[in-house]
Short mmCIF file of C-alpha atoms in Angstrom, two decimals:
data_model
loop_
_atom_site.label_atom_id
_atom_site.label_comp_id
_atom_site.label_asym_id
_atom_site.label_seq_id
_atom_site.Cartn_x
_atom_site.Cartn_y
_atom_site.Cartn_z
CA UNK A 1 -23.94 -32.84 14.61
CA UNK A 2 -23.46 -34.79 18.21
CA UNK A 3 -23.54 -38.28 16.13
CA UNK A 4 -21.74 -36.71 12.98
CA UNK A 5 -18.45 -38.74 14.31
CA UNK A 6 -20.05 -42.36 14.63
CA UNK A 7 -21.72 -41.29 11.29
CA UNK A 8 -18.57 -41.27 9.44
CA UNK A 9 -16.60 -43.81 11.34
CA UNK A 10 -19.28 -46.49 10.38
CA UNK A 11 -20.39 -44.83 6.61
CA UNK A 12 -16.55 -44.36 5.64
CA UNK A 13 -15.33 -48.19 6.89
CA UNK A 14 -18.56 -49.59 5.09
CA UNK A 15 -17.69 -47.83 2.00
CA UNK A 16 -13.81 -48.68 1.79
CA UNK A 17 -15.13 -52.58 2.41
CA UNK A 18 -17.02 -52.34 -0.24
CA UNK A 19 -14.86 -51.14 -2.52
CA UNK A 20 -12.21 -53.96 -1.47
CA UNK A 21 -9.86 -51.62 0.56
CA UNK A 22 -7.63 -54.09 3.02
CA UNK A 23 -9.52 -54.40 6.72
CA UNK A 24 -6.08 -52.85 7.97
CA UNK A 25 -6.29 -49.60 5.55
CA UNK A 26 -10.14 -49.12 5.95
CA UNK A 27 -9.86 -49.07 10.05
CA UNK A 28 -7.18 -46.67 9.94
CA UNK A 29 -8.41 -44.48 6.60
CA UNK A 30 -12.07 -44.48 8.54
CA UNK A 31 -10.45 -43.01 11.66
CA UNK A 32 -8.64 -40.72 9.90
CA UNK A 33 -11.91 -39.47 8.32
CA UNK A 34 -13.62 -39.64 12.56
CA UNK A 35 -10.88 -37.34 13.95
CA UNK A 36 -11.33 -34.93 11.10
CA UNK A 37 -14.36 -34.10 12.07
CA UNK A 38 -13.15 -32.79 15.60
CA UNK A 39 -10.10 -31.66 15.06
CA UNK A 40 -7.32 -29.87 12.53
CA UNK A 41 -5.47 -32.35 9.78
CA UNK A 42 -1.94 -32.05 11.16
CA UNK A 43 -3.15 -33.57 14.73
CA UNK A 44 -5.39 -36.24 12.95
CA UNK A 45 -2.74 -37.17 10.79
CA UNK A 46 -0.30 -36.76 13.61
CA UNK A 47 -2.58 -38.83 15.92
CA UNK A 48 -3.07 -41.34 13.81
CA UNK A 49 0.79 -42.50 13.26
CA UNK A 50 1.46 -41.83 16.92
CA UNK A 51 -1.17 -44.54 17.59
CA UNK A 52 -0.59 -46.74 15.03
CA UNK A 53 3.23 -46.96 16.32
CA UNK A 54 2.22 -46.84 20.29
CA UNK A 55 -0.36 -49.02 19.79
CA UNK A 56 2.36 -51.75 18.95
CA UNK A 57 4.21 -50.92 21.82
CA UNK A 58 3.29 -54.10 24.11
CA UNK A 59 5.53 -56.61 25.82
CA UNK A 60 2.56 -59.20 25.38
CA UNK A 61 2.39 -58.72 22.04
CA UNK A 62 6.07 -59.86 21.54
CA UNK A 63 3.73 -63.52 22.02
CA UNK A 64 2.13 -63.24 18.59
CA UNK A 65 5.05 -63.20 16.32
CA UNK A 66 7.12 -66.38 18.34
CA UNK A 67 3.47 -68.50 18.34
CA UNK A 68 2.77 -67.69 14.97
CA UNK A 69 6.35 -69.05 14.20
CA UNK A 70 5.75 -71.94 16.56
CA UNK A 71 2.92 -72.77 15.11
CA UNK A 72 4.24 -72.87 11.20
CA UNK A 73 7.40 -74.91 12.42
CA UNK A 74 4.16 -77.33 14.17
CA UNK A 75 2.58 -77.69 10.79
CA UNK A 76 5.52 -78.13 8.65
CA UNK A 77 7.67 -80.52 10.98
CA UNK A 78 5.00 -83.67 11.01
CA UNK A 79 2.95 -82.51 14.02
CA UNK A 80 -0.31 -82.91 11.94
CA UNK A 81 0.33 -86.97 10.82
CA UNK A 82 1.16 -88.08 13.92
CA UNK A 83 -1.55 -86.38 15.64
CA UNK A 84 -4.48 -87.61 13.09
CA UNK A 85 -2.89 -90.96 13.67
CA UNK A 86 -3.07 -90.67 17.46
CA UNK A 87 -6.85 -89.48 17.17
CA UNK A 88 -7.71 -92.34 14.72
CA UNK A 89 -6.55 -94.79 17.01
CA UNK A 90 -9.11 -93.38 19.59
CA UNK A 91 -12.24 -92.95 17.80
CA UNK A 92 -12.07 -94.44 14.41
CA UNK A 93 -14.32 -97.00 14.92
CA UNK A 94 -17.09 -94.89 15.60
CA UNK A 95 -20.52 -93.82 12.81
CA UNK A 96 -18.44 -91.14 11.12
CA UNK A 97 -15.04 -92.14 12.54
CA UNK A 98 -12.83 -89.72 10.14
CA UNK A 99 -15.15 -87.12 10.65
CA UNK A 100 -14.28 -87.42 14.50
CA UNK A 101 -10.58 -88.09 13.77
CA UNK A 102 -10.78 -84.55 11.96
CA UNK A 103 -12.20 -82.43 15.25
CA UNK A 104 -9.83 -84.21 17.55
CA UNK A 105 -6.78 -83.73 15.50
CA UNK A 106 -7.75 -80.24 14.69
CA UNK A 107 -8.38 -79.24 18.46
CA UNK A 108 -4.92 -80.85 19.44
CA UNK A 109 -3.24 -79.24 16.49
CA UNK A 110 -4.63 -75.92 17.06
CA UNK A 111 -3.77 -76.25 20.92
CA UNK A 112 -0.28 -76.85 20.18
CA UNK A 113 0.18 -74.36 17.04
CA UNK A 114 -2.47 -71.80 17.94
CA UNK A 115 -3.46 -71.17 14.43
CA UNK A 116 -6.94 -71.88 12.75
CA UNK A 117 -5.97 -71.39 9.18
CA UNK A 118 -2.55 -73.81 10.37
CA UNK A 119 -4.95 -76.31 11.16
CA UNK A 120 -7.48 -75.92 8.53
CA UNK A 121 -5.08 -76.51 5.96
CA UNK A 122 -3.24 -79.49 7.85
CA UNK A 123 -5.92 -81.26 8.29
CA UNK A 124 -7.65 -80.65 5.05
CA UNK A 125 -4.98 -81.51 2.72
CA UNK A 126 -4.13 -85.08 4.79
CA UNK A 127 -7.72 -85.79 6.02
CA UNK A 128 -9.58 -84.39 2.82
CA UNK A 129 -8.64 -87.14 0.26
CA UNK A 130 -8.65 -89.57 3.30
CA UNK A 131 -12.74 -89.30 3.54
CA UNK A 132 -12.95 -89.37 0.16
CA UNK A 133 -11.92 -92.01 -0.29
CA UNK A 134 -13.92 -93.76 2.00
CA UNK A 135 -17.12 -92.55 0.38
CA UNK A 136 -17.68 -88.97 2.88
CA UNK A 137 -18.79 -86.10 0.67
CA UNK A 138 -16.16 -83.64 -0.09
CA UNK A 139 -18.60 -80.65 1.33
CA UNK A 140 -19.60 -82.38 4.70
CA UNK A 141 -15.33 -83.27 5.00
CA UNK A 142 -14.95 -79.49 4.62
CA UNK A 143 -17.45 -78.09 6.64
CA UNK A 144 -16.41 -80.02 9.77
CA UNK A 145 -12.67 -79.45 8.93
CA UNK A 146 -13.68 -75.40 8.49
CA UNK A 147 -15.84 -75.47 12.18
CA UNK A 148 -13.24 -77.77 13.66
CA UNK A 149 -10.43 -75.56 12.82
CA UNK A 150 -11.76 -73.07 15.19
CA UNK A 151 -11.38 -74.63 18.16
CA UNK A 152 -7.36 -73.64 18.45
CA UNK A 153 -8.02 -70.33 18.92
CA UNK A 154 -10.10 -70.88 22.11
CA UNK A 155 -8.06 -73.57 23.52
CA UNK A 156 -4.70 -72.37 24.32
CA UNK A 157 -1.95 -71.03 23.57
CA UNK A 158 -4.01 -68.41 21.60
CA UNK A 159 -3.00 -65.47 19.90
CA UNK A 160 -6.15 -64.25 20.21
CA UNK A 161 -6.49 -64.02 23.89
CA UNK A 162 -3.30 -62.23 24.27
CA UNK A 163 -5.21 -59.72 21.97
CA UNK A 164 -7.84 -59.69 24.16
CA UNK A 165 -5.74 -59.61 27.21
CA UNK A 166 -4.46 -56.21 25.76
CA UNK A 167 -7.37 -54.77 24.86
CA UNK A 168 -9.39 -55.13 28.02
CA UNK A 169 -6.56 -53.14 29.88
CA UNK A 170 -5.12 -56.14 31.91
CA UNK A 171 -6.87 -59.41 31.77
CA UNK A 172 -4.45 -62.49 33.21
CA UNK A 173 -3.52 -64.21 30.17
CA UNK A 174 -2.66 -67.22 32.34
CA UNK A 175 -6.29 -66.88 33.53
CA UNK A 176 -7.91 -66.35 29.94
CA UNK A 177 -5.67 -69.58 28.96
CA UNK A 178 -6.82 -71.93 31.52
CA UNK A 179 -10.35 -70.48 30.82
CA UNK A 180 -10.22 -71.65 27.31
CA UNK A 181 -9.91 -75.56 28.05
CA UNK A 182 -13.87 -76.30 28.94
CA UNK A 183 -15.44 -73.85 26.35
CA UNK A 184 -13.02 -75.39 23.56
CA UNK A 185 -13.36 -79.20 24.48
CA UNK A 186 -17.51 -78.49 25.07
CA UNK A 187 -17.29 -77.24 21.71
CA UNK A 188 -15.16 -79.71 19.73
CA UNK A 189 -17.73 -82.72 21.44
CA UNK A 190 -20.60 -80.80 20.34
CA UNK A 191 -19.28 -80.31 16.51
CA UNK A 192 -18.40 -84.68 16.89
CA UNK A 193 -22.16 -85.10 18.03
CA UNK A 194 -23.46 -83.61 15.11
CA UNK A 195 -20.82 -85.12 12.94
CA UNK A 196 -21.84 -88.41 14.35
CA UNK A 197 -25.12 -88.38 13.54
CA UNK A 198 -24.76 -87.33 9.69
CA UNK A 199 -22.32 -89.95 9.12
CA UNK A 200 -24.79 -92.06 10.62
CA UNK A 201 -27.51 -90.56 8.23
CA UNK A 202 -25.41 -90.63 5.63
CA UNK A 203 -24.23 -94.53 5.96
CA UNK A 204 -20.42 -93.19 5.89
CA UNK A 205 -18.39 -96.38 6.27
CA UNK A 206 -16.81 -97.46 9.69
CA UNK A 207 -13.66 -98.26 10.69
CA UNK A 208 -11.65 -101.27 12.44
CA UNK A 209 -11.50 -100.86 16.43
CA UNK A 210 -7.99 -100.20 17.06
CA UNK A 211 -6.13 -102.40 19.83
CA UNK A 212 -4.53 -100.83 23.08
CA UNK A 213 -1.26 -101.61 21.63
CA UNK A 214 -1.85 -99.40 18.66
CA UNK A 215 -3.72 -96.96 20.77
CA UNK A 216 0.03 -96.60 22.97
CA UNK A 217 2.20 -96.85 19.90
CA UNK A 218 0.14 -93.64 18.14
CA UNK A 219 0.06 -92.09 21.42
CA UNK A 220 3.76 -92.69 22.44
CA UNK A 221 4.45 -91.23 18.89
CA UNK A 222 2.27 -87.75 19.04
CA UNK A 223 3.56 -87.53 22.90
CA UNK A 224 6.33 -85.24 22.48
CA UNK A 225 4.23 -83.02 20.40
CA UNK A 226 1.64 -83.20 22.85
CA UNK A 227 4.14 -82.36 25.59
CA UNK A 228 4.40 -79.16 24.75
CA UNK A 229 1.43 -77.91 26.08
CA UNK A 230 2.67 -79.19 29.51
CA UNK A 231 5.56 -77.28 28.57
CA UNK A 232 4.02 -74.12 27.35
CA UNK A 233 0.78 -73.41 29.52
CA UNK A 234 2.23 -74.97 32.84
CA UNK A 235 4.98 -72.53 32.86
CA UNK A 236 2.82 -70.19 32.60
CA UNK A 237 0.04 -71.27 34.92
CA UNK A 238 2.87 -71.88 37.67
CA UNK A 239 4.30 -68.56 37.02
CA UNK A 240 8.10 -70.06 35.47
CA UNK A 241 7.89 -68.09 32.58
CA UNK A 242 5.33 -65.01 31.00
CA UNK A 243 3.17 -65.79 28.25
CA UNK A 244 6.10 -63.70 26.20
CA UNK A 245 8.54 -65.95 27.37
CA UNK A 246 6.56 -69.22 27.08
CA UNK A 247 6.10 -67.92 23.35
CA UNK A 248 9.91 -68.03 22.44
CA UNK A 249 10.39 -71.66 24.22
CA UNK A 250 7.13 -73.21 22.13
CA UNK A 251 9.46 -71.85 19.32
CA UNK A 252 12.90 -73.25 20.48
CA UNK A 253 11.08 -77.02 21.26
CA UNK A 254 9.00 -77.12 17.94
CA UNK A 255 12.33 -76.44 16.39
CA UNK A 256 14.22 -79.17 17.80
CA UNK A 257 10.98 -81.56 17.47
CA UNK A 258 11.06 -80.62 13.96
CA UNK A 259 14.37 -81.24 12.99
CA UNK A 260 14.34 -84.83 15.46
CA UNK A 261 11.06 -85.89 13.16
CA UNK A 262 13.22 -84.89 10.48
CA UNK A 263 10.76 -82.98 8.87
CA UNK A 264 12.32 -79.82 8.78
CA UNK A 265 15.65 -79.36 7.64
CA UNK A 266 17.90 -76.08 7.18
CA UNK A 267 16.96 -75.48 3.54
CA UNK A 268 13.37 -75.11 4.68
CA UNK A 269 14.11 -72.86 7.39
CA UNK A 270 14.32 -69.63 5.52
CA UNK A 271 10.42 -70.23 3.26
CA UNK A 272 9.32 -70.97 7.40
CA UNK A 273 10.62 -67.49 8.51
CA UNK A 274 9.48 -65.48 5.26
CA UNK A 275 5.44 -67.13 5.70
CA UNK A 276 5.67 -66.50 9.68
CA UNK A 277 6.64 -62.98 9.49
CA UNK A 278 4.17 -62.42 6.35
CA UNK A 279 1.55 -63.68 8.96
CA UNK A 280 2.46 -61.44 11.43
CA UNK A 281 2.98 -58.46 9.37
CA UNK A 282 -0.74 -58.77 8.81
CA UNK A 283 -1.61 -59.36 12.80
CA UNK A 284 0.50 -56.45 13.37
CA UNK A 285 -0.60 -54.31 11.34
CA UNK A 286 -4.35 -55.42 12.04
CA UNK A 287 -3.60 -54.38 15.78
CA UNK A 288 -2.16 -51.22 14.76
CA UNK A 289 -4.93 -49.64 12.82
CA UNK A 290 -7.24 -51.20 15.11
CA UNK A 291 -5.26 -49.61 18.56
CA UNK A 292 -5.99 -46.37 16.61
CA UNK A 293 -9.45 -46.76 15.95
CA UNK A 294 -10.46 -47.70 19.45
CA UNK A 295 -8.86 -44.41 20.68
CA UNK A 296 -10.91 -42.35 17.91
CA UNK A 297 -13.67 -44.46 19.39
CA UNK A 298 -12.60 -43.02 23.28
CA UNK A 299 -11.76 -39.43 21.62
CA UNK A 300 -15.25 -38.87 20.56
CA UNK A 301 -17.31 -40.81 23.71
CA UNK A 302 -18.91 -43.60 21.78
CA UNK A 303 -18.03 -46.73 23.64
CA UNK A 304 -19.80 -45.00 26.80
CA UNK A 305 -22.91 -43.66 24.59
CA UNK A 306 -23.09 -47.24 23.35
CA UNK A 307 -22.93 -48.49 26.99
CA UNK A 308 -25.50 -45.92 27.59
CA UNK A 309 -27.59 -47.06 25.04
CA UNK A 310 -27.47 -50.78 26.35
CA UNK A 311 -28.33 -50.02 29.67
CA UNK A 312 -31.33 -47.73 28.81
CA UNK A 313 -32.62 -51.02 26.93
CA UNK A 314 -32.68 -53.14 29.57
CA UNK A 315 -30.46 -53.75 33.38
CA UNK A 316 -31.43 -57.77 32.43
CA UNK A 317 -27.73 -59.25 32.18
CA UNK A 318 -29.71 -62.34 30.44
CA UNK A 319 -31.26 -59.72 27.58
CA UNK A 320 -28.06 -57.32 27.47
CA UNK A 321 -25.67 -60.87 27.24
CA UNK A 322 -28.28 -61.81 24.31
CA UNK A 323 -28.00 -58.60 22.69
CA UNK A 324 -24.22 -58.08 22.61
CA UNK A 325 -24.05 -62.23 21.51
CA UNK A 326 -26.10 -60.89 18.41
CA UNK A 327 -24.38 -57.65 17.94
CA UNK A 328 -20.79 -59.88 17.70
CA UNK A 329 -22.20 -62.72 15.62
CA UNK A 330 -23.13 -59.71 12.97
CA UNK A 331 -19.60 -57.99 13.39
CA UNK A 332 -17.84 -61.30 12.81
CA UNK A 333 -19.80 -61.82 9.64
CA UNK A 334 -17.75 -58.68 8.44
CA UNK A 335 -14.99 -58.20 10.57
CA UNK A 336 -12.07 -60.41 10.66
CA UNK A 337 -11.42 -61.46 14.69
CA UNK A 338 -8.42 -59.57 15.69
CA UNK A 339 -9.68 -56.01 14.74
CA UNK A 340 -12.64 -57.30 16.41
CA UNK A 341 -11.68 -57.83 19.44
CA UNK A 342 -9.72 -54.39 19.61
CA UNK A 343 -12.51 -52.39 18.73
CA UNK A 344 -15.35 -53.84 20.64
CA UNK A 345 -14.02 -55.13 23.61
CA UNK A 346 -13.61 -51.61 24.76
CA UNK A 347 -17.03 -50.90 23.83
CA UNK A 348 -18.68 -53.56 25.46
CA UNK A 349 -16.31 -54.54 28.50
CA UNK A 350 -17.79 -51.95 30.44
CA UNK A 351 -21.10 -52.86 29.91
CA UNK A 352 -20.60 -56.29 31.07
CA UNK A 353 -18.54 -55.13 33.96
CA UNK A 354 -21.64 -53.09 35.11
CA UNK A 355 -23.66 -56.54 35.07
CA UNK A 356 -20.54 -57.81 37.36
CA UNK A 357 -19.43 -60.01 34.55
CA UNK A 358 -15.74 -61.28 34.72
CA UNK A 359 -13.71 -59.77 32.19
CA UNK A 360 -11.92 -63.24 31.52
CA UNK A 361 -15.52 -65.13 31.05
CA UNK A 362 -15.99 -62.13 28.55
CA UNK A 363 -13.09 -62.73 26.45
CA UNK A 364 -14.11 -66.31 26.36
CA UNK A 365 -17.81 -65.47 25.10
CA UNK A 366 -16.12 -63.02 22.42
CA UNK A 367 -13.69 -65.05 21.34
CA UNK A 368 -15.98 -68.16 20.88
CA UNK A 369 -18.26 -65.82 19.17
CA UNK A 370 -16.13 -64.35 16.39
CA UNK A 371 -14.83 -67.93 15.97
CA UNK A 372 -18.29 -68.50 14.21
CA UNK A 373 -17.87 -65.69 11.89
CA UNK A 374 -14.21 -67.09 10.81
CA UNK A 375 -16.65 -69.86 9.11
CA UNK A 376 -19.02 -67.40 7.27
CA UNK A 377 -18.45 -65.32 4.27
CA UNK A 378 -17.93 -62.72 3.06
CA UNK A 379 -14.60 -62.16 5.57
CA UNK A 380 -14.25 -66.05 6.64
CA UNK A 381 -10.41 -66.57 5.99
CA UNK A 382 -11.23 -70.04 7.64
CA UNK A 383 -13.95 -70.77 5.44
CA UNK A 384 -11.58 -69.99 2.58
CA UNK A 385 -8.80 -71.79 3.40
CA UNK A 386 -11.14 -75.03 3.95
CA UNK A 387 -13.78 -74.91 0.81
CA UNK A 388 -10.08 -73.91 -1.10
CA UNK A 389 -8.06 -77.19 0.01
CA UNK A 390 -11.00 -79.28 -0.50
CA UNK A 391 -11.43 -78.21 -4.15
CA UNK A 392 -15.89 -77.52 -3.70
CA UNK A 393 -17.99 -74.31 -3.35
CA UNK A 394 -19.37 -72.32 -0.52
CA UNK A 395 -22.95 -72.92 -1.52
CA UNK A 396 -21.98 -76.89 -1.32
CA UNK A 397 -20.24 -76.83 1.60
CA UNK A 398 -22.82 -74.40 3.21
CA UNK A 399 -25.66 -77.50 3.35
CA UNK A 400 -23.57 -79.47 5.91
CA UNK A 401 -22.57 -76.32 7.81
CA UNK A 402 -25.51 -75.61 9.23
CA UNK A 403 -26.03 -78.06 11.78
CA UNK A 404 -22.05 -77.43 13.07
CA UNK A 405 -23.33 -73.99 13.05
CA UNK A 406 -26.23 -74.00 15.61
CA UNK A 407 -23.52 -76.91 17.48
CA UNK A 408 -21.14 -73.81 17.80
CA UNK A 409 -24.21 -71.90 18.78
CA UNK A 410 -25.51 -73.58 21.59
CA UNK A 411 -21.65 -73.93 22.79
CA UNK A 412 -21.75 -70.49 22.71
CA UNK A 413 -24.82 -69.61 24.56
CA UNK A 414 -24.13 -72.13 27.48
CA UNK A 415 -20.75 -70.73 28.00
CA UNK A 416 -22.44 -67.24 28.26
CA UNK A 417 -24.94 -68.34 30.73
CA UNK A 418 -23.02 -70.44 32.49
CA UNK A 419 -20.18 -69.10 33.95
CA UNK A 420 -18.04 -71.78 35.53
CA UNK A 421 -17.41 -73.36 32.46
CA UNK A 422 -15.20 -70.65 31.86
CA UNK A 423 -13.87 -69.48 35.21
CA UNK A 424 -13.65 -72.85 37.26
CA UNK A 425 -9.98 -73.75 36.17
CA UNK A 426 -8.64 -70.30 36.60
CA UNK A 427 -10.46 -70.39 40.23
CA UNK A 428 -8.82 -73.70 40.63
CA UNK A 429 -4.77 -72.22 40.48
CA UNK A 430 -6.06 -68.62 42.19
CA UNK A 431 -6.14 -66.77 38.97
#
């Protein structure tokens, strides 16, 4: 009976997957079913509103709704062209040139709107006919526009680190912010390497070197775009503004940058609104059922008999590090990220803390970890949104994945072994 609860927790969420319940519903219908076991229905049921509602109940989290926003104003107001053409100027002369224009333009657009799926679908409905053109398969164009796409959500702003920030009881999301820069960039050069060398294999055409006058002109052109991360993240790092606050100016300056472009004009406004705030409906609820589900977790002890468990294996931080890196590449092949990081962060944050691990090198590792699993079915919304836009199959796309796979891979295991890629710029500004 002592494991009954962890029993039912994992057997009940299974099931309701299975059966194609919503994530949201099966986190909060499987802790429903956990607190049942230990105590009456009207407290359970009780309980599980209360935490639902409290778990909501964040300054921070008034950040999510105002990037997502940002972010959608980014991607409809002409961000995206200018930004591919800034990036093509740069390193479109090189073996698989459009390829490379693809992860810089998606790592710049998903700095600035914060949003995977945002750039996924930017850059695979210009981009996509783009290589096509020029003779690139339509699979490998996907598969480095679905890995690329990931980068945003480890280079900040994130929404995803101010999830973190929350669940790990306190993290500086200034610090978690500045800590995303290496790991992202290291990551985006590593998915270019590997793109490199298939267009190379391949014999994908090359482009014309671009002069320096083109290089400023594109560059002049994506600067006020690119501005706003000065805007956003040195506010923050400097202490102006809160990440909350930062949040509503990204809003207020893609807004006006819109409208200057010309891109977006007031008739457009209200579709903007109604597909931000279906968005973060989704985050929010996500959050909510997942706030409960770590406190049915804390009710019934199993984040410390997990950490228990850990320890008992090994005190190695190099085998325990390994094990939990597994352990999250299996959950993200499930799990969708933000539940994710609710649930298991306060499962394995004290484990790590044990090791003396830095809770904001942590987030990094987790993060960059269930970024993999947004490119793997069956949960991959990423993967989706890119095999979707570029009109193939997962089993086509899945050949030229692989390699950008183990590229994310080794990103992943050198910013878990080696620390100071993560926590040399927050050291830097005393963070």
């Amino acid at each position: 009976m002592e494991h009954l609860p962890i029993l039912v927790l994992v057997i009940s969420f299974i099931c309701l997957l299975s059966i194609g319940t919503p994530v949201a519903w099966s986190i909060a219908i499987s802790s429903l079913l956990t607190m049942l076991v230990s105590i009456p229905a009207m407290p359970a049921f009780t309980t599980v509103s209360q935490r639902m509602a409290t778990g909501l109940d964040s300054f921070a989290l008034l950040a999510i709704p105002f990037f997502v926003l940002s972010g959608e104003l980014m991607n409809k107001g002409g961000i995206a062209h200018r930004l591919i053409a800034f990036a093509k100027t740069l390193v479109g002369s090189f073996p698989g040139g459009l390829a490379l224009i693809n992860v810089i333009a998606a790592m710049l657009m998903g700095a600035i709107a914060g949003s995977a799926m945002a750039s996924a679908s930017a850059m695979g409905s210009i981009l996509g006919p783009e290589m096509e053109k020029e003779g690139y398969s339509k699979e490998f164009g996907a598969a480095v526009n679905i890995t690329s796409a990931t980068t945003g959500l480890i280079i900040p702003p994130s929404n995803v680190l101010i999830v973190y920030s929350l669940a790990s009881g306190g993290a500086s999301i200034a610090a978690l912010f500045l800590a995303g820069y290496i790991p992202g960039i290291m990551t985006g050069i590593f998915l270019m390497i590997v793109a490199a060398f298939w267009a190379k294999k391949k014999k994908y055409k090359v482009g014309k070197r671009s002069s320096l006058k083109q290089v400023g002109k594109t560059f002049i052109d994506a600067l006020p775009s690119l501005f706003m991360l000065v805007v956003v993240i040195g506010g923050i790092v400097t202490g102006i503004f809160t990440a909350t606050e930062a949040s509503a100016i990204a809003v207020l300056y893609s807004l006006i940058l819109g409208f200057i472009y010309k891109e977006i004009t007031l008739p457009k406004l209200p579709q903007i609104l109604l597909d931000s705030s279906a968005t973060t409906a989704i985050v929010m609820l996500l959050i909510g059922s997942s706030m409960c589900m770590s406190w049915a977790l804390s009710y019934e002890n199993i984040p410390q008999d997990i950490s228990s468990g850990l320890l008992s294996l090994s005190d190695n931080k190099i085998v325990i590090l390994l094990i939990i890196n597994l352990l999250l590449l299996f959950v993200g092949i499930f799990m969708d990220m933000t539940p994710a990081v609710l649930i298991f962060t306060p499962i394995f944050l004290p484990v790590v803390t044990k090791l003396g691990l830095d809770p904001v090198h942590f987030g990094i590792i987790m993060v960059l970890n269930l970024c993999i699993g947004l490119c793997t079915p069956p949960v991959g919304s990423v993967l989706f949104v890119g095999v979707g836009i570029a009109k193939t199959t997962i089993e086509k796309v899945f050949k030229p994945l692989l390699p950008l796979f183990i590229a994310m891979i080794i990103a992943l295991f050198l910013v878990t072994y080696i620390p100071q890629l993560s926590l040399w710029l927050p050291s830097l500004f005393n963070l």
